[in-house]
Amino acid sequence: MLSTSYMIGVDIGTTSTKAVLFKENGSIVTQANVGYPLHQPSPSVAEQDPEQILNAVIHTIATVMQTSGIQPAELLFLSFSSAMHSVIAVDAEGKPLTACITWADNRSSASAARLKNELGGHELYLRTGTPIHPMSPITKLMWLGEEQPDLFRQTYKFISIKEYVFARLFGEYIIDHSIASSTGMFNLEKLAWDDEALRIAGITAEHLSKPVPTTQVVQGLLPGFAEQLGLLASTPFVVGASDGVLSNLGVGAIQPGVVAATIGTSGAIRTVVDRPLTDPKGRIFCYALTEKHWVIGGPVNNGGMLFRWVRDEFAASEVETAKRLGIDPYEVLTRIAEQVPPGSNGLLFHPYLTGERAPLWNPDARGSFFGLSMTHRKEHMIRSVLEGVIFNMYTVLLAMEERIGRPGKILATGGFARSSLWRQMMADIFDQEVIIPESIESSCLGAVVLGLYATGRASSLDIVFEMIGSTHRHQPIEAHAKVYKQLLPIFISVFRSLESQYEAIAAFQREQAGE
């Protein structure tokens, strides 16, 4: 394979946009990252500025082109990954009428409950593959229609952040099948907007973008953008897919029985099947990668953001120590957590600080420490937070196993993979070998693999196996796994018993916040 041609994978994430320049053999040349805030003025609101994200996309692409020194003609294509479930209302000129309402926004909780309990939500889930939850754009549209009817009527299109970027760069509204399949309004069998879903949302197909395959190639940048980006106007842009399904592709988890576990800001566990597959109990999603590759699994709200929460709220002295030593604060916290035995001496943490998607699908869920006693110290709390994230991920895997059986291989990726302690915890709690692929930028790599397939430079997605390696392998430690097996039933029993209390405390918090 040629290694003198280049590709850019762009991942439009929740907290930042990354652009990674790859050689055609999969090696990374350079990368750029631009962060942006998630505006959360109250517990239910989670919005972003779409223009800020567009500028981040432009800046990261321009930066990798500038720092690499390659010529625009050497670039084969750009291919895009994006976070799911966002909604932006735009007018006929493409100007935003709302902020970008992200997956983490819970203001449509009442609409989601009504859809689930009164409007045939489960049957809709079985057709669309998106569990009923406030993350889902269909519930966001229901909420907007009820709460802001004048704005709703003025809206020309309801689009996601990736659609916004493509509309600005190319002047057309298109949505890939992967992002479409995460809206709760896309019929998986027909690969078209679902009529009943549109009726429930109060819109027509004209209010949404045109669905296209994830392999769709777009060319012809609007005037001015080519120069800003450092590209030719004719450079091919592959529409790409969502970050979750491309992460599976990027770690090589595209064969039966291979599961990808990702923990970044949030997290997910996913596997690939060859046809749309949903769950009679409504616990797992089903999103498109290609017409022959469908990704099923469960997302969790609370991943690496909780380690950041620990750093910011509990570890001021440790952060100062890290600064003096010139090391990463997370490394200091990890060393502290390593002093505590597995199971944190019976301290369990339920990581539902931002509600939860899988396995609870409950936006009212709240976090808690359980088993706290006078013998527990800060280091126990730090370790139990890390363990709680993995316990929760494992409960999602248990639901998946009812549909696919026990996985033959687990591939782990995301920011958590930088921590050897956290990686070993996953192997111990899952009681299975965990393999860490070489590239932690799995969504960007998945995007360029899809781009190679889309542009005809690869005959199948299996080319990914030539582009990844494994960096770490963790076998479960038997004594640790035994401890975690004792604690898991308690962890599950606690969150199951707190459903009504979650509802009550969330209502109190909303009242206090004036929502």
XYZ file of C-alpha atoms in Angstrom:
515
model
C 0.000 0.000 0.000
C 1.243 3.510 -0.758
C 2.389 5.476 2.282
C 2.962 8.808 0.531
C -0.701 9.740 0.328
C -2.475 11.269 3.284
C -5.919 11.302 4.893
C -7.515 13.399 7.611
C -9.943 11.973 10.142
C -12.016 14.602 11.951
C -13.894 13.797 15.155
C -16.439 16.409 16.296
C -16.750 15.457 19.955
C -18.666 16.680 22.973
C -15.783 18.584 24.548
C -13.397 19.067 21.619
C -12.801 18.525 17.922
C -9.769 16.533 16.811
C -8.228 16.322 13.375
C -5.645 13.602 12.790
C -3.495 13.384 9.658
C -2.708 9.787 8.736
C -0.477 8.261 6.121
C -2.318 5.721 4.022
C -0.673 2.919 6.004
C -2.415 4.159 9.175
C 0.523 5.869 10.884
C -0.154 9.287 12.428
C 1.714 12.262 10.981
C 0.297 15.029 13.160
C -2.870 16.035 14.946
C -4.649 19.037 16.382
C -7.263 19.455 19.069
C -9.503 22.409 19.969
C -11.686 22.313 23.062
C -14.922 24.192 23.731
C -17.255 24.524 26.695
C -20.433 22.633 27.400
C -22.829 25.226 28.838
C -24.679 23.742 31.823
C -26.329 26.617 33.715
C -28.671 24.151 35.419
C -28.737 20.353 35.906
C -30.988 19.742 32.882
C -29.316 22.023 30.328
C -26.316 21.004 28.198
C -25.775 23.240 25.172
C -22.962 24.410 22.911
C -22.330 27.180 20.412
C -22.493 25.687 16.884
C -20.327 28.464 15.438
C -17.658 27.753 18.031
C -17.643 24.103 16.983
C -17.534 24.993 13.276
C -14.533 27.221 13.980
C -12.876 24.368 15.887
C -13.340 22.093 12.855
C -11.822 24.699 10.559
C -8.931 25.428 12.927
C -7.953 21.798 13.519
C -7.953 20.957 9.809
C -5.968 24.087 8.952
C -3.505 23.345 11.745
C -2.701 19.800 10.636
C -2.248 20.990 7.062
C 0.098 23.775 8.192
C 2.153 21.769 10.680
C 2.540 18.753 8.388
C 3.815 20.772 5.457
C 2.092 18.475 2.953
C 0.681 19.819 -0.267
C -3.118 19.967 -0.623
C -2.886 17.717 -3.692
C -1.333 14.965 -1.535
C -4.490 14.709 0.569
C -6.757 11.880 -0.554
C -9.807 12.935 1.471
C -11.198 14.041 4.817
C -13.646 11.781 6.630
C -15.849 12.726 9.563
C -16.858 11.310 12.910
C -19.299 13.136 15.157
C -21.056 12.920 18.491
C -24.664 11.787 18.219
C -28.070 13.099 19.308
C -27.509 16.847 18.915
C -30.227 19.211 17.649
C -29.918 22.708 16.198
C -32.909 24.601 14.802
C -31.915 26.757 11.813
C -33.813 29.237 9.646
C -34.039 29.248 5.840
C -30.683 31.058 5.639
C -28.990 28.441 7.791
C -28.674 30.675 10.840
C -29.104 28.962 14.215
C -32.322 29.711 16.069
C -31.137 27.672 19.046
C -27.866 26.599 20.552
C -26.642 23.092 19.797
C -28.706 20.976 22.216
C -26.439 18.042 23.070
C -27.082 14.421 24.015
C -26.517 15.384 27.675
C -29.445 17.843 27.749
C -32.309 16.443 29.839
C -34.985 19.102 29.388
C -37.062 16.697 27.309
C -37.408 14.224 30.218
C -41.190 14.681 30.460
C -41.557 14.289 26.695
C -39.473 11.104 26.806
C -41.669 9.705 29.579
C -44.816 10.522 27.595
C -43.379 8.889 24.470
C -42.399 5.816 26.442
C -45.617 5.411 28.421
C -48.366 6.841 26.227
C -47.295 7.091 22.577
C -46.005 3.638 21.702
C -42.385 4.405 22.377
C -41.269 0.772 22.596
C -42.668 -0.070 19.163
C -40.946 3.039 17.814
C -37.675 1.883 19.400
C -37.995 -1.518 17.740
C -38.204 0.209 14.328
C -35.611 2.926 14.905
C -33.085 1.346 17.277
C -32.803 4.393 19.550
C -33.852 3.771 23.188
C -36.432 6.200 24.545
C -34.506 8.778 26.535
C -34.062 12.583 26.619
C -30.801 12.153 24.655
C -32.884 11.221 21.605
C -33.603 14.043 19.123
C -37.230 12.965 18.718
C -37.851 13.816 22.378
C -35.984 17.118 21.975
C -38.275 18.053 19.068
C -41.347 17.131 21.103
C -40.089 19.373 23.914
C -39.246 22.273 21.596
C -42.675 22.069 19.963
C -44.360 22.225 23.345
C -42.142 24.801 25.047
C -41.248 27.135 22.158
C -44.022 26.765 19.577
C -43.257 30.056 17.791
C -39.597 29.129 17.296
C -40.654 25.617 16.281
C -42.892 27.006 13.530
C -40.133 29.328 12.259
C -37.594 26.519 11.934
C -36.554 25.525 8.421
C -34.461 22.489 9.413
C -33.668 20.569 12.572
C -30.101 19.330 12.192
C -27.175 17.841 14.101
C -23.790 19.465 14.567
C -22.208 17.497 11.707
C -25.041 18.530 9.390
C -24.452 22.127 10.447
C -20.760 21.884 9.523
C -21.487 20.328 6.120
C -24.254 22.831 5.397
C -21.886 25.707 6.097
C -19.028 24.222 4.062
C -21.044 22.929 1.102
C -24.477 24.577 1.237
C -26.511 21.357 1.365
C -28.375 19.495 4.081
C -27.408 15.827 4.254
C -27.342 13.383 7.158
C -25.507 10.068 7.131
C -27.405 6.898 7.981
C -25.403 6.524 11.196
C -26.316 9.910 12.690
C -29.866 9.505 11.320
C -30.201 6.152 13.078
C -29.500 7.852 16.408
C -32.379 10.330 16.099
C -35.215 7.976 17.035
C -36.895 8.903 13.730
C -35.066 6.709 11.178
C -36.565 3.380 10.121
C -33.677 0.899 10.133
C -35.251 -1.560 7.698
C -36.374 1.060 5.167
C -33.332 3.382 5.599
C -35.775 6.297 5.520
C -37.493 8.665 7.935
C -40.217 6.866 9.899
C -43.678 8.350 9.227
C -45.045 7.700 12.716
C -41.928 9.174 14.341
C -42.289 12.338 12.266
C -45.943 12.622 13.267
C -45.038 12.298 16.957
C -42.278 14.900 16.574
C -44.689 17.278 14.835
C -42.608 17.677 11.669
C -42.352 16.446 8.083
C -39.395 14.943 6.250
C -38.753 18.393 4.726
C -37.749 19.627 8.186
C -34.893 17.131 8.212
C -31.843 16.585 6.036
C -31.625 14.097 3.187
C -30.368 10.701 4.461
C -27.250 9.440 2.639
C -24.937 6.443 3.133
C -21.988 6.912 5.464
C -19.794 6.448 2.396
C -21.231 9.493 0.602
C -18.514 11.728 -0.894
C -19.059 15.496 -1.184
C -16.889 17.927 -3.157
C -16.956 21.623 -4.008
C -16.230 23.696 -0.923
C -18.015 27.028 -0.914
C -15.849 30.074 -1.740
C -13.374 31.044 0.959
C -13.361 27.790 2.898
C -10.709 26.036 0.794
C -8.237 28.824 1.548
C -9.127 28.833 5.252
C -8.654 25.088 5.483
C -5.536 24.897 3.345
C -7.271 22.524 0.921
C -8.213 22.353 -2.716
C -11.873 23.201 -3.370
C -12.166 19.787 -5.013
C -10.830 17.831 -2.009
C -13.232 14.939 -1.316
C -15.091 15.033 2.011
C -16.510 11.683 3.148
C -19.639 12.312 5.230
C -18.693 9.481 7.585
C -20.597 8.249 10.618
C -21.064 8.699 14.351
C -18.199 8.553 16.824
C -19.409 5.381 18.500
C -19.643 3.164 15.434
C -16.391 4.563 14.032
C -14.640 3.837 17.313
C -15.591 0.177 16.851
C -14.181 0.256 13.348
C -11.054 2.076 14.496
C -10.141 -0.614 17.025
C -10.975 -3.454 14.655
C -14.082 -4.587 16.540
C -16.082 -5.402 13.428
C -16.213 -9.203 13.635
C -18.829 -11.322 15.457
C -18.108 -11.727 19.158
C -15.655 -8.824 19.366
C -16.717 -6.066 21.768
C -15.296 -2.556 21.985
C -15.401 -0.775 25.336
C -14.755 2.958 25.170
C -14.398 5.411 28.033
C -13.785 9.016 27.103
C -15.849 11.861 28.544
C -18.753 9.409 28.539
C -18.504 5.769 27.496
C -20.050 2.879 25.627
C -19.844 -0.836 24.942
C -20.579 -1.949 21.392
C -20.324 -4.831 18.959
C -21.059 -5.245 15.237
C -23.804 -7.421 13.749
C -24.757 -7.918 10.103
C -28.368 -6.708 10.298
C -30.463 -4.357 12.437
C -30.973 -5.913 15.876
C -32.916 -4.465 18.798
C -33.726 -5.680 22.305
C -37.188 -6.806 23.483
C -36.445 -5.007 26.767
C -35.331 -1.805 25.027
C -31.921 -1.661 26.729
C -29.500 -1.399 23.794
C -29.157 0.824 20.736
C -28.733 -0.194 17.111
C -26.954 2.288 14.812
C -25.794 2.039 11.211
C -22.184 1.826 10.076
C -22.802 0.497 6.562
C -25.735 -1.458 5.156
C -23.872 -4.661 6.121
C -22.507 -3.439 9.453
C -24.784 -2.443 12.344
C -23.479 -1.515 15.768
C -25.429 -2.527 18.862
C -24.592 -1.668 22.454
C -25.193 0.755 25.261
C -23.881 4.246 26.034
C -23.147 5.559 29.507
C -23.229 9.237 30.414
C -20.606 9.031 33.104
C -17.086 8.090 32.072
C -13.865 10.035 32.259
C -15.754 13.166 33.264
C -16.007 11.643 36.744
C -12.236 11.320 37.082
C -12.080 15.012 36.152
C -14.774 15.710 38.780
C -12.644 13.933 41.400
C -9.628 15.985 40.344
C -11.493 19.286 40.468
C -13.582 18.767 43.606
C -11.510 16.500 45.877
C -7.895 16.842 44.883
C -6.685 20.442 45.152
C -3.617 19.430 47.177
C -2.822 16.548 44.824
C -3.071 18.864 41.823
C -0.588 21.230 43.504
C 1.732 18.311 44.206
C 1.540 17.268 40.558
C 2.413 20.796 39.450
C 5.486 20.843 41.708
C 6.621 17.466 40.417
C 5.840 18.346 36.806
C 3.572 15.343 36.282
C -0.036 14.784 35.272
C -2.475 15.206 38.214
C -4.289 12.055 37.084
C -1.074 10.103 37.588
C -0.903 11.302 41.193
C -4.541 10.326 41.755
C -3.958 6.927 40.177
C -1.017 6.277 42.525
C -3.240 7.158 45.475
C -5.993 4.814 44.262
C -3.466 2.002 43.821
C -2.844 2.041 47.585
C -6.392 0.759 48.144
C -7.331 -2.925 47.654
C -9.844 -3.934 44.953
C -13.381 -3.243 46.120
C -12.300 -0.165 48.100
C -12.989 -1.993 51.375
C -16.679 -2.257 50.549
C -17.227 1.278 49.285
C -19.383 1.360 46.151
C -19.899 4.390 43.937
C -22.889 4.667 41.605
C -21.653 7.028 38.864
C -24.893 8.721 37.866
C -23.901 12.357 38.310
C -25.507 13.323 34.988
C -28.394 10.866 35.022
C -27.785 7.700 33.055
C -28.467 6.124 29.741
C -27.608 2.416 29.686
C -28.373 0.363 31.664
C -30.905 2.494 33.588
C -32.193 4.800 30.801
C -33.153 7.157 33.593
C -32.306 10.874 33.359
C -33.292 11.270 37.026
C -30.658 8.820 38.310
C -28.159 10.409 40.692
C -24.748 9.422 42.002
C -24.055 8.027 45.437
C -21.413 6.441 47.637
C -22.760 3.315 49.338
C -21.099 1.541 52.245
C -19.232 4.607 53.482
C -17.799 4.187 56.991
C -15.294 5.845 59.298
C -12.587 3.532 57.979
C -12.820 5.023 54.480
C -10.519 7.829 53.400
C -10.109 9.979 50.325
C -8.109 7.286 48.523
C -10.981 4.802 48.937
C -13.372 7.322 47.404
C -11.054 7.932 44.448
C -10.690 4.231 43.726
C -14.395 3.541 44.174
C -15.237 6.216 41.573
C -12.999 4.463 39.027
C -14.476 1.080 39.953
C -18.025 2.432 39.756
C -17.557 3.529 36.152
C -16.392 0.004 35.211
C -19.113 -1.726 37.246
C -21.705 0.309 35.363
C -20.110 -0.551 31.998
C -20.193 -4.215 32.934
C -23.928 -4.142 33.662
C -24.416 -2.892 30.083
C -22.342 -5.791 28.778
C -24.517 -8.231 30.729
C -27.589 -6.916 28.875
C -25.785 -7.287 25.541
C -24.792 -10.861 26.358
C -28.472 -11.828 26.349
C -28.476 -10.992 22.605
C -24.975 -11.975 21.453
C -23.600 -14.351 24.106
C -20.340 -13.908 25.994
C -17.851 -11.933 23.884
C -14.792 -13.686 22.529
C -12.611 -10.590 22.719
C -12.760 -7.190 24.423
C -10.941 -4.234 22.907
C -10.736 -1.112 25.061
C -10.087 2.429 23.937
C -10.555 6.050 24.930
C -8.782 8.349 27.338
C -9.091 5.867 30.215
C -6.705 3.555 28.347
C -3.824 5.804 29.415
C -4.281 4.504 32.976
C -2.849 1.039 33.638
C -4.880 0.855 36.867
C -8.157 1.555 35.088
C -7.318 -0.944 32.328
C -6.596 -3.668 34.882
C -9.834 -2.847 36.715
C -11.752 -3.527 33.511
C -10.081 -6.920 33.075
C -10.771 -7.806 36.719
C -14.413 -6.649 36.822
C -15.219 -8.143 33.403
C -13.178 -11.241 34.373
C -11.837 -11.391 30.837
C -8.698 -10.395 28.944
C -8.753 -6.768 27.806
C -6.701 -5.693 24.790
C -5.761 -2.065 24.150
C -5.269 -1.216 20.456
C -2.265 0.898 19.580
C -4.199 3.950 18.392
C -6.319 5.619 21.064
C -7.726 7.970 18.387
C -10.078 5.214 17.302
C -12.913 7.381 15.937
C -10.535 9.324 13.683
C -8.881 6.119 12.471
C -12.310 4.547 11.912
C -13.287 7.598 9.867
C -10.314 7.270 7.527
C -10.818 3.506 7.163
C -14.405 4.210 6.135
C -13.022 6.872 3.783
C -10.667 4.397 2.118
C -13.633 2.094 1.545
C -15.853 4.967 0.360
C -13.320 6.217 -2.193
C -12.571 2.755 -3.562
C -9.029 2.538 -2.197
C -10.019 -0.439 -0.037
C -12.276 -3.298 -1.054
C -13.583 -3.854 2.494
C -13.401 -2.459 5.990
C -11.062 -5.325 6.914
C -8.186 -3.101 5.825
C -8.323 -1.758 9.390
C -6.475 -4.871 10.574
C -3.402 -3.741 8.629
C -3.508 -0.359 10.397
C -3.791 -1.237 14.099
C -1.721 -3.121 16.615
C -2.084 -3.914 20.304
C -0.235 -1.995 22.965
C -1.381 -3.573 26.228
C -2.983 -6.849 27.257
C -4.445 -7.267 30.730
C -5.428 -10.650 32.127
C -7.869 -10.714 35.039
C -6.257 -11.246 38.429
C -8.211 -14.089 39.993
C -8.263 -12.712 43.538
C -9.436 -9.299 42.301
C -12.127 -10.812 40.078
C -13.433 -12.802 43.049
C -13.861 -9.623 45.122
C -15.655 -7.825 42.302
C -18.007 -10.795 41.763
C -19.073 -10.450 45.407
C -19.737 -6.724 45.044
C -21.497 -6.676 41.650
C -24.877 -8.017 42.895
C -24.869 -5.376 45.640
C -24.025 -2.647 43.121
C -26.950 -3.724 40.908
C -29.390 -4.191 43.799
C -28.753 -0.687 45.112
C -29.501 1.157 41.876
C -32.578 -0.989 41.219
C -33.978 -0.173 44.662
C -33.518 3.589 44.300
C -35.752 4.286 41.280
C -38.439 6.209 43.163
C -35.828 8.008 45.269
C -34.005 9.086 42.089
C -37.226 10.640 40.816
C -37.862 12.446 44.102
C -34.372 13.884 44.539
C -34.174 14.958 40.873
C -37.503 16.781 41.222
C -36.204 18.527 44.342
C -32.996 19.554 42.546
C -34.932 20.947 39.582
C -37.150 22.917 41.941
C -34.124 24.348 43.731
C -32.569 25.297 40.381
C -35.763 27.091 39.369
C -36.448 24.821 36.395
